mmCIF file of C-alpha atoms in Angstrom:
data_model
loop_
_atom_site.group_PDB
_atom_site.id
_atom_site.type_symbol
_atom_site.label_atom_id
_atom_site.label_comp_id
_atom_site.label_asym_id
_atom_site.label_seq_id
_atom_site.Cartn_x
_atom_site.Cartn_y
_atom_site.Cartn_z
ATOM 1 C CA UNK V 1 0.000 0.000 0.000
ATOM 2 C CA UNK V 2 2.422 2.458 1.117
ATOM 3 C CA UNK V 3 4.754 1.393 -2.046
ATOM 4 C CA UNK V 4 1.414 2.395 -4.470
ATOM 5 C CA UNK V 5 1.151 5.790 -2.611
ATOM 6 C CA UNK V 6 4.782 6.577 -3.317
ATOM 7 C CA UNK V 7 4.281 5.954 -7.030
ATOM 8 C CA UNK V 8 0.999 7.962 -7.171
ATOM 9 C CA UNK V 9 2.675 10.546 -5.404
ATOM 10 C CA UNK V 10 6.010 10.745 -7.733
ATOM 11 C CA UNK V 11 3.620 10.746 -10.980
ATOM 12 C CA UNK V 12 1.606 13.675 -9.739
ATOM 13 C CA UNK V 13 4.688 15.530 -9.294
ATOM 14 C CA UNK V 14 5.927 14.128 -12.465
ATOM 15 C CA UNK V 15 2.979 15.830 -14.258
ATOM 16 C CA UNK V 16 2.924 19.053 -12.823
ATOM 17 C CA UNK V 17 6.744 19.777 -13.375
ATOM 18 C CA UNK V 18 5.687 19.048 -17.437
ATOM 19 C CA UNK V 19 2.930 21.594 -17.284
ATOM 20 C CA UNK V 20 5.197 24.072 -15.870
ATOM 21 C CA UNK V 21 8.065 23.084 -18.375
ATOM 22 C CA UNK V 22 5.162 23.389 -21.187
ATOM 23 C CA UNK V 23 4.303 26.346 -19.754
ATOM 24 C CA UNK V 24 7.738 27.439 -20.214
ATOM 25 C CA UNK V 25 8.263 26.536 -23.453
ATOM 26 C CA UNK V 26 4.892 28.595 -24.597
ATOM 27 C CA UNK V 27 5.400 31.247 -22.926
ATOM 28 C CA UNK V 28 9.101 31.422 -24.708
ATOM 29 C CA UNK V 29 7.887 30.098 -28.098
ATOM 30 C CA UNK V 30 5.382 33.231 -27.360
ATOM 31 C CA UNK V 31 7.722 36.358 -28.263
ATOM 32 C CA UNK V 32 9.021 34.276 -31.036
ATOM 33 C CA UNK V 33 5.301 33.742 -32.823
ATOM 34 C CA UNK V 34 4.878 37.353 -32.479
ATOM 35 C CA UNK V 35 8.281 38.167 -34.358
ATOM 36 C CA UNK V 36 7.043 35.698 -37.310
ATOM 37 C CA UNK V 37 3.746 37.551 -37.543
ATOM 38 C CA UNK V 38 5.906 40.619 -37.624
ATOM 39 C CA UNK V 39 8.087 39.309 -40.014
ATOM 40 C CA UNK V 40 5.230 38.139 -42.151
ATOM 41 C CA UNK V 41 3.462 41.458 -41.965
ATOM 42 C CA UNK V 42 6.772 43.765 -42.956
ATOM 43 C CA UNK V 43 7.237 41.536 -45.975
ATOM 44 C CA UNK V 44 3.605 41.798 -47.133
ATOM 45 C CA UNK V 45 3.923 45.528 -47.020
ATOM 46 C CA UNK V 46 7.289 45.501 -48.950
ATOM 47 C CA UNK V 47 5.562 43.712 -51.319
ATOM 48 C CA UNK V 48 3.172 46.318 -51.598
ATOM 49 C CA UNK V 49 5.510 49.075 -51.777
ATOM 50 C CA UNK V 50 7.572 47.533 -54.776
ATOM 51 C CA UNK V 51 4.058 46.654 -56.103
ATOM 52 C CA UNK V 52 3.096 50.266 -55.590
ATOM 53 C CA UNK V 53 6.705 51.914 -57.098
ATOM 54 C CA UNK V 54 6.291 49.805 -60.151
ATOM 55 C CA UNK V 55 2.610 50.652 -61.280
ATOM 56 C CA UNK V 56 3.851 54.262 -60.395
ATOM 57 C CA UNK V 57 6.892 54.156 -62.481
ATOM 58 C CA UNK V 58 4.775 52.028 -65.433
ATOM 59 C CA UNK V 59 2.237 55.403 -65.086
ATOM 60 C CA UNK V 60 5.694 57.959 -65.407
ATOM 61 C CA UNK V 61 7.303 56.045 -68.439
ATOM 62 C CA UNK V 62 3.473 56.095 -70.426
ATOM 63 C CA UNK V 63 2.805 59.888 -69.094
ATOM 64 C CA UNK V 64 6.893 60.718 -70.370
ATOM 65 C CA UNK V 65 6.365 58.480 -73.804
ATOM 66 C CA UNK V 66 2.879 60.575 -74.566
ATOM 67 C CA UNK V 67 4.534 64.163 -73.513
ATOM 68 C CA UNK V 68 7.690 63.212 -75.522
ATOM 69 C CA UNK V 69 5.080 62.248 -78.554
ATOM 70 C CA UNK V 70 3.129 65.156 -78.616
ATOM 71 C CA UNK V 71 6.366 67.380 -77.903
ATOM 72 C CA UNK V 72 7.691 66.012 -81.573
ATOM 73 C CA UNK V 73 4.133 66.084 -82.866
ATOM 74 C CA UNK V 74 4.246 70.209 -82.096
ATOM 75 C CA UNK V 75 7.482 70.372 -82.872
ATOM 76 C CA UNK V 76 6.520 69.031 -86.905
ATOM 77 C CA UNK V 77 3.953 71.030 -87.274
ATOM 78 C CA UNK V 78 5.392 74.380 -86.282
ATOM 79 C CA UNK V 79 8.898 73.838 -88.571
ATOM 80 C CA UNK V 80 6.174 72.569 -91.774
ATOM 81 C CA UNK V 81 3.548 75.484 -90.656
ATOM 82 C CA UNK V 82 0.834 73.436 -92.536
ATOM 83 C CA UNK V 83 -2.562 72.548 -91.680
ATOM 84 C CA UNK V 84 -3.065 70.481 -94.759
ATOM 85 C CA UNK V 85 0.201 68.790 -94.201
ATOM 86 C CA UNK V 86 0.183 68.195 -90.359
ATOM 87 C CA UNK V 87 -2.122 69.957 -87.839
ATOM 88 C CA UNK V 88 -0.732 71.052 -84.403
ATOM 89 C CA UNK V 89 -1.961 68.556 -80.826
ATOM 90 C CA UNK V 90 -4.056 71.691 -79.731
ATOM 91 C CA UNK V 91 -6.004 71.594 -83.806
ATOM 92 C CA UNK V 92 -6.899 68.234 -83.201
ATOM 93 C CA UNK V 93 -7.768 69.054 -79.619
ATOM 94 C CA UNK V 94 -10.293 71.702 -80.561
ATOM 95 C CA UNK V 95 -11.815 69.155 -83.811
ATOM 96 C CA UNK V 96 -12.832 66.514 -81.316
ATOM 97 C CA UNK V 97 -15.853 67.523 -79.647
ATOM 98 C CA UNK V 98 -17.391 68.090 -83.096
ATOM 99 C CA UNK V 99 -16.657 64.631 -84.164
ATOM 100 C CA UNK V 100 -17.647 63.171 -81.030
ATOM 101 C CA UNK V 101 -21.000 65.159 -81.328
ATOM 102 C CA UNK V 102 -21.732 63.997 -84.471
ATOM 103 C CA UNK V 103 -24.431 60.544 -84.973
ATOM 104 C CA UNK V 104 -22.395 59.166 -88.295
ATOM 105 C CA UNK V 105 -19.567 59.263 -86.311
ATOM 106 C CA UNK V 106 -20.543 56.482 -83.660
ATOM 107 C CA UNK V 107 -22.905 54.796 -86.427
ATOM 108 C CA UNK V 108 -19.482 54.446 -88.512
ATOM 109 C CA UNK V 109 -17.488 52.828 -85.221
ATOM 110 C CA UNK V 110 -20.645 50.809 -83.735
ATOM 111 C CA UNK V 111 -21.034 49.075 -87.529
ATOM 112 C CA UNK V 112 -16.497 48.405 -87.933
ATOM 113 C CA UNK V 113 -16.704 47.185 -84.447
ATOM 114 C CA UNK V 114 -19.466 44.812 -85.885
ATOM 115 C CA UNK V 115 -17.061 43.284 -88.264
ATOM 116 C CA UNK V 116 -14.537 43.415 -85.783
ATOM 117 C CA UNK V 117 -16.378 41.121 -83.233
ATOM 118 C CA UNK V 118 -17.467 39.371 -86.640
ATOM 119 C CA UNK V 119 -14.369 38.664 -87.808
ATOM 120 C CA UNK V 120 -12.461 37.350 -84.793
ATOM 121 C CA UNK V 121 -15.018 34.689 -83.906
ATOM 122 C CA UNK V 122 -14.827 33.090 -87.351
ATOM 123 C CA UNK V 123 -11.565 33.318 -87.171
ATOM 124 C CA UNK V 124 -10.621 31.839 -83.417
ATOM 125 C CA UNK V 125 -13.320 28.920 -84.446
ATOM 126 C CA UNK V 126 -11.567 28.008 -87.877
ATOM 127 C CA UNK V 127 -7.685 28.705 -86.267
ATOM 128 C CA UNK V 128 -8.767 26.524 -83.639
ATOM 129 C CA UNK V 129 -9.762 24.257 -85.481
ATOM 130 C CA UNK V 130 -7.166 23.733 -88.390
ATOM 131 C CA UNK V 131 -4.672 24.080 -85.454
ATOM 132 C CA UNK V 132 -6.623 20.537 -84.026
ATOM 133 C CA UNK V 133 -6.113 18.700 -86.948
ATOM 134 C CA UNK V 134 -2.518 20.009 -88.174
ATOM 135 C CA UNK V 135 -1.394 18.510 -84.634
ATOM 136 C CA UNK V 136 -2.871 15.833 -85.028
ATOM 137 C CA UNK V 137 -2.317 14.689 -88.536
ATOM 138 C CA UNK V 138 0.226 14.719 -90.582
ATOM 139 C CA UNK V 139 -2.263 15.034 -93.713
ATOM 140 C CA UNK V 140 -3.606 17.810 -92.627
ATOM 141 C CA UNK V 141 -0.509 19.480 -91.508
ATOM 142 C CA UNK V 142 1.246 19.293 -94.527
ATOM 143 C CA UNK V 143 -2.078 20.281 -96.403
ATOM 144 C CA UNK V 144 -2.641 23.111 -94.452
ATOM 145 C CA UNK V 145 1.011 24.210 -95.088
ATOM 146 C CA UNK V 146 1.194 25.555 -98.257
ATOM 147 C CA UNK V 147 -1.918 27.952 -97.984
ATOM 148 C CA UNK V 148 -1.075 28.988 -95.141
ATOM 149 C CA UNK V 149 2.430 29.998 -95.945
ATOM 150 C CA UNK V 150 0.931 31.765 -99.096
ATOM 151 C CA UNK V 151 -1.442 34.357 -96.689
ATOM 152 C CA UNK V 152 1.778 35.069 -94.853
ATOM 153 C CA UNK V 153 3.590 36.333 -97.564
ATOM 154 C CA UNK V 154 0.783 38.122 -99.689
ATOM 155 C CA UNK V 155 0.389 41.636 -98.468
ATOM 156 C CA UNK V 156 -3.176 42.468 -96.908
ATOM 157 C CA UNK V 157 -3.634 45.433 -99.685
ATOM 158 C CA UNK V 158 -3.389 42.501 -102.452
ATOM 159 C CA UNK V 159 -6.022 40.540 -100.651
ATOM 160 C CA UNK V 160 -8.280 43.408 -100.477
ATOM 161 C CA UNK V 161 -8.117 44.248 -103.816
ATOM 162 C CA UNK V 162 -8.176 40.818 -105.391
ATOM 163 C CA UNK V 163 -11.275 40.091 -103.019
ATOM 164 C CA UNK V 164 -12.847 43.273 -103.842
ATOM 165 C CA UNK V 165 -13.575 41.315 -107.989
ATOM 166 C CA UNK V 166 -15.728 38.690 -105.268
ATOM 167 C CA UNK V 167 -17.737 39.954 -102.708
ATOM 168 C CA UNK V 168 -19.533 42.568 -101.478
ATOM 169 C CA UNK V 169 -18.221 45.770 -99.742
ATOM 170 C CA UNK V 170 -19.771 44.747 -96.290
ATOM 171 C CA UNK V 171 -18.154 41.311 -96.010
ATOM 172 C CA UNK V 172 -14.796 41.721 -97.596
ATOM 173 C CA UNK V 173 -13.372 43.560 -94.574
ATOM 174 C CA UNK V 174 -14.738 40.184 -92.551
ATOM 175 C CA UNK V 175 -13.575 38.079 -95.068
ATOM 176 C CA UNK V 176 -9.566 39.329 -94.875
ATOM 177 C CA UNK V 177 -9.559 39.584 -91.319
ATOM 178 C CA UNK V 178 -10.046 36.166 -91.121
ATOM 179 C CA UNK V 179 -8.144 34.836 -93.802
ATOM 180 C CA UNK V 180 -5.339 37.138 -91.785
ATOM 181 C CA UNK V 181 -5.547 35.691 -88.561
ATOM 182 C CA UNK V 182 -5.312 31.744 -89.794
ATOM 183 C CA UNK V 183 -2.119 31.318 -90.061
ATOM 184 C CA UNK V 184 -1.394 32.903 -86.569
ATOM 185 C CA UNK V 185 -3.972 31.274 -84.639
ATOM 186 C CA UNK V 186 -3.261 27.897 -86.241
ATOM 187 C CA UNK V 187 -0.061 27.837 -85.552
ATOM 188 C CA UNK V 188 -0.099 28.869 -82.012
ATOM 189 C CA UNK V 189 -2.670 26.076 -81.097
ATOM 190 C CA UNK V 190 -0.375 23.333 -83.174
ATOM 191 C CA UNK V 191 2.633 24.576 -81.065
ATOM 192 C CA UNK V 192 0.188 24.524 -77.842
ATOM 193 C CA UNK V 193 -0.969 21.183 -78.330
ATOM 194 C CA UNK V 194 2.356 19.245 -79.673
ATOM 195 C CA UNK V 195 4.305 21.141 -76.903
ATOM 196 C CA UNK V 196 1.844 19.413 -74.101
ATOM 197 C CA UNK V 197 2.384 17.784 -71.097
ATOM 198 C CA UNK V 198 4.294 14.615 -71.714
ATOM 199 C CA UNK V 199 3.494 13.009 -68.195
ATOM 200 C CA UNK V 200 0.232 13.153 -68.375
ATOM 201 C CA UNK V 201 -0.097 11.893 -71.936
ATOM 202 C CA UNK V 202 1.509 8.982 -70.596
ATOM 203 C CA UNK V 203 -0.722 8.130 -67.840
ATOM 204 C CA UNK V 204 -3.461 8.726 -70.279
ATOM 205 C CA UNK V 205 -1.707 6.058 -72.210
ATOM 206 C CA UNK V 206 -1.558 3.907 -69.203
ATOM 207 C CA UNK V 207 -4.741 3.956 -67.826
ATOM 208 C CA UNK V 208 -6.194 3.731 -71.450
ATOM 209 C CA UNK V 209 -8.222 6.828 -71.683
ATOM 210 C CA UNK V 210 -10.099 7.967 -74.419
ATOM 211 C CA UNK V 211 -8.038 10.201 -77.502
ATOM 212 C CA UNK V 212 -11.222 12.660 -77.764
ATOM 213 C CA UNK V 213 -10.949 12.793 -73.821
ATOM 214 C CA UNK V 214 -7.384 13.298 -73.383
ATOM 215 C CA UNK V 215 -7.692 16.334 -75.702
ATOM 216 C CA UNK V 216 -10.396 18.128 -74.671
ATOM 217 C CA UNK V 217 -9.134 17.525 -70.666
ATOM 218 C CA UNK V 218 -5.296 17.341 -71.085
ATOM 219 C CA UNK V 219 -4.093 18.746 -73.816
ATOM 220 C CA UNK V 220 -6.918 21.363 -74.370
ATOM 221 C CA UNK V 221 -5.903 22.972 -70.770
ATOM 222 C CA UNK V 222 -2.331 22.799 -71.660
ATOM 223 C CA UNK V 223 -2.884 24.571 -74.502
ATOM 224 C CA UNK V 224 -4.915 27.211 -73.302
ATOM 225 C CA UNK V 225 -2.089 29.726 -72.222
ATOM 226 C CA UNK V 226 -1.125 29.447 -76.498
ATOM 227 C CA UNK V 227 -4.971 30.261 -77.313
ATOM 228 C CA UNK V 228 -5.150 33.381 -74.848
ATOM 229 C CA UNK V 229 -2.092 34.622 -76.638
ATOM 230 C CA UNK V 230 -3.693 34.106 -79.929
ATOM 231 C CA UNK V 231 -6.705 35.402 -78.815
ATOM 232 C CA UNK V 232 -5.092 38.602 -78.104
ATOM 233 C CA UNK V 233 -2.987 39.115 -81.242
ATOM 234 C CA UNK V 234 -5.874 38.462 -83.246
ATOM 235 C CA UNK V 235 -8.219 40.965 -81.802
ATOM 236 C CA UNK V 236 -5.979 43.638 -82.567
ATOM 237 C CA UNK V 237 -5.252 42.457 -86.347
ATOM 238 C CA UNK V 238 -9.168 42.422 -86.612
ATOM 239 C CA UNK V 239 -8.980 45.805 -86.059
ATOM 240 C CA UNK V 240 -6.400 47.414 -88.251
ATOM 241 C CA UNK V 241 -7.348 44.818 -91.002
ATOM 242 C CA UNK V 242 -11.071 45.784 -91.052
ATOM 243 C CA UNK V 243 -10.414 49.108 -91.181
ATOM 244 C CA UNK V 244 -7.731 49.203 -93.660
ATOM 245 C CA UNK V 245 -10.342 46.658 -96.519
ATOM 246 C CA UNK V 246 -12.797 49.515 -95.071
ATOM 247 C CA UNK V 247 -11.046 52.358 -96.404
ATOM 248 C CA UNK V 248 -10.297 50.509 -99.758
ATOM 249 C CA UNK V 249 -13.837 48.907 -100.137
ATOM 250 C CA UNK V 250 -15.898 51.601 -98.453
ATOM 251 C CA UNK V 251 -19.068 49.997 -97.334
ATOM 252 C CA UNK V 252 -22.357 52.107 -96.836
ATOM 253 C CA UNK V 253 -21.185 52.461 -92.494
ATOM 254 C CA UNK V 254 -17.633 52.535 -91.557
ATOM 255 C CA UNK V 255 -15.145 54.561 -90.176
ATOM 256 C CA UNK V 256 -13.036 53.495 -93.100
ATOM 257 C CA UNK V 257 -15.340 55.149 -95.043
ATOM 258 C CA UNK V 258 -15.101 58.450 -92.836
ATOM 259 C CA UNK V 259 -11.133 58.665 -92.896
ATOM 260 C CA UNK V 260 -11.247 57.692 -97.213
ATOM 261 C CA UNK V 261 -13.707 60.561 -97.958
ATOM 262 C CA UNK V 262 -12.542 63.338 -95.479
ATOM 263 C CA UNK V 263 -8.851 62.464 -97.137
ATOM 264 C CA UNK V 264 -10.305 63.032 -100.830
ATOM 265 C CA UNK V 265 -11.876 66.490 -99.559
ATOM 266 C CA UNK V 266 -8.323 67.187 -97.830
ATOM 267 C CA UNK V 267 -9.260 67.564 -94.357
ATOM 268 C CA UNK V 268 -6.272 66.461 -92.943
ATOM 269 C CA UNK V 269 -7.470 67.432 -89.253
ATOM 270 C CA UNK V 270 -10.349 65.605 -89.487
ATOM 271 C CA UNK V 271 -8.682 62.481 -90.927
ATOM 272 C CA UNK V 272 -6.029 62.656 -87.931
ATOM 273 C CA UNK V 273 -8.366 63.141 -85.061
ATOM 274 C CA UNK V 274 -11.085 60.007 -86.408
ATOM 275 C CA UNK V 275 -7.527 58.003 -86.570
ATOM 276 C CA UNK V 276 -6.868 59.050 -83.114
ATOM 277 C CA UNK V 277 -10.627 58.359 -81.856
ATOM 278 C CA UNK V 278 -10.199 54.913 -83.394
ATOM 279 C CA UNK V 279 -7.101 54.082 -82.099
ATOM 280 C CA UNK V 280 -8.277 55.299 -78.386
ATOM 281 C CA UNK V 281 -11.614 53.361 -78.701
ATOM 282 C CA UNK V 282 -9.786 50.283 -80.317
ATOM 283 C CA UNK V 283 -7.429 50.252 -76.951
ATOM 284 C CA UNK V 284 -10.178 50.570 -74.800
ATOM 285 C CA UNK V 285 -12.010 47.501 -76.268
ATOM 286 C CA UNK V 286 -9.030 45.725 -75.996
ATOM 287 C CA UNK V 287 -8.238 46.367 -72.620
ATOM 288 C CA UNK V 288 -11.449 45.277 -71.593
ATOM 289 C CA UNK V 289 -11.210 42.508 -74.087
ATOM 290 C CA UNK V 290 -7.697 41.285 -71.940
ATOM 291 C CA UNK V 291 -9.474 41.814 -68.945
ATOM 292 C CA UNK V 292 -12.887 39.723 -69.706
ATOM 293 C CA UNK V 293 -10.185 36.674 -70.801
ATOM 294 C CA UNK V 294 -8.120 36.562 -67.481
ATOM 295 C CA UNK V 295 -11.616 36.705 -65.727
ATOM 296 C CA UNK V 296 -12.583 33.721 -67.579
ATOM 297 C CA UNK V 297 -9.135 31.780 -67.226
ATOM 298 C CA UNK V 298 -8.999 31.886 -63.844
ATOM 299 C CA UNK V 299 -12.355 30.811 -63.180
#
């Protein structure tokens, strides 16, 4: 009896000597929690800060790029002294709230950004496409080949004014935006989709899954990052390629149609400040073309 007391006597002191040695070791391990946080913290607001100096020095370099610009733009037109030539910044300044007033004007844009929107869809669904089956066949690849090689090297003016013996004035501009963007988009998805994920084409292999499965769930989402970048460089062809077969075809609405006439009645001011509308608009689309794709890739 007495022996069992001892023993319950030596574990109870055994136990409370290791809650005061853990309480110890928190209370030491205490300060050092605190410094991590700290630690943690300070970084996450130097990361800010370097975040926030290089969005502000982004802003500077744009802000000193435009100044310099329109510093060289004044510059011209003051040593030619020409308003048919080249108008002065503050010229096209005071022309823009007249073309911004006017109906036609947003009529012209609303009807090329049509054909814009028009245009790139056709052409992302056929470049996607073609891109499938030159990666996948060596048929196709080496059919695809020689056309395609043959729109790279004929200049977009030739296009426009061979197509112009063919169709109409309201789907040519369509029609050579798309035949434009082919080559790039089809070769971006080929490079996408042969430059997949090895390791996970073999356990496809391995575990026997389907070919029309393992492209639309492997290599499809490997080649995504390929399409986005497609995407992008094709919206913006759509644009200077629809407006360039617009100023050569002239359909009945375009701004093609705008910058071609004022430039036949000489109105050099005019011309400039619809070119710099367009190009102002055509960045703000875009932008909020960019921005609408990351949304949709990271979902």
């Amino acid at each position: 009896m007495k022996k069992t007391k001892d023993l319950r006597k030596s574990s109870q002191k055994n136990d409370k000597t290791s809650e005061v040695s853990a309480i110890q070791t928190d209370f030491l391990n205490e300060p050092n929690s605190t410094e991590e946080t700290d630690s943690r913290i300070c970084k996450k607001n130097q990361c800010k800060n370097i975040g926030i100096i290089i969005t502000a020095t982004k802003i500077t370099a744009y802000l000193c790029s435009v100044l310099f610009l329109l510093i060289l733009w004044q510059l011209l037109a003051i040593k030619i002294n020409s308003v048919l030539v080249l108008p002065s910044p503050l010229q096209i300044f005071k022309k823009l709230p007249s073309v911004i007033k006017k109906t036609e004007f947003w009529k012209s844009f609303a009807a090329t950004f049509g054909r814009v929107i028009i245009s790139f869809i056709i052409s992302m669904i056929m470049g996607i496409i073609s891109g499938i089956l030159t990666a996948y066949s060596t048929f196709f690849k080496n059919f695809f080949k020689i056309p395609l090689q043959i729109i790279r090297i004929t200049p977009v003016v030739a296009i426009i004014l061979i197509a112009l013996f063919w169709l109409n004035s309201n789907i040519l501009p369509v029609f050579v935006a798309v035949l434009m963007n082919l080559p790039v988009i089809t070769t971006s998805v080929q490079k996408g989709l042969i430059t997949s994920d090895s390791k996970n084409n073999f356990m496809a292999k391995i575990y026997r899954v389907n070919k029309i499965k393992r492209i639309i769930n492997i290599d499809m989402e490997n080649c995504l990052p390929f399409i986005v970048s497609s995407m992008e460089t094709a919206f913006g062809l759509c644009w200077k390629v629809v407006v360039a077969g617009e100023v050569l075809c002239l359909p009945s609405q375009s701004i093609g149609k705008i910058l071609s006439t004022e430039q036949i009645n000489l109105e050099t001011t005019k011309v400039l400040t619809v070119t710099i509308l367009l190009i102002t608009l055509s960045f703000i689309t875009q932008k909020i073309f960019q921005g609408i794709i990351k949304k949709i890739c990271i979902k």
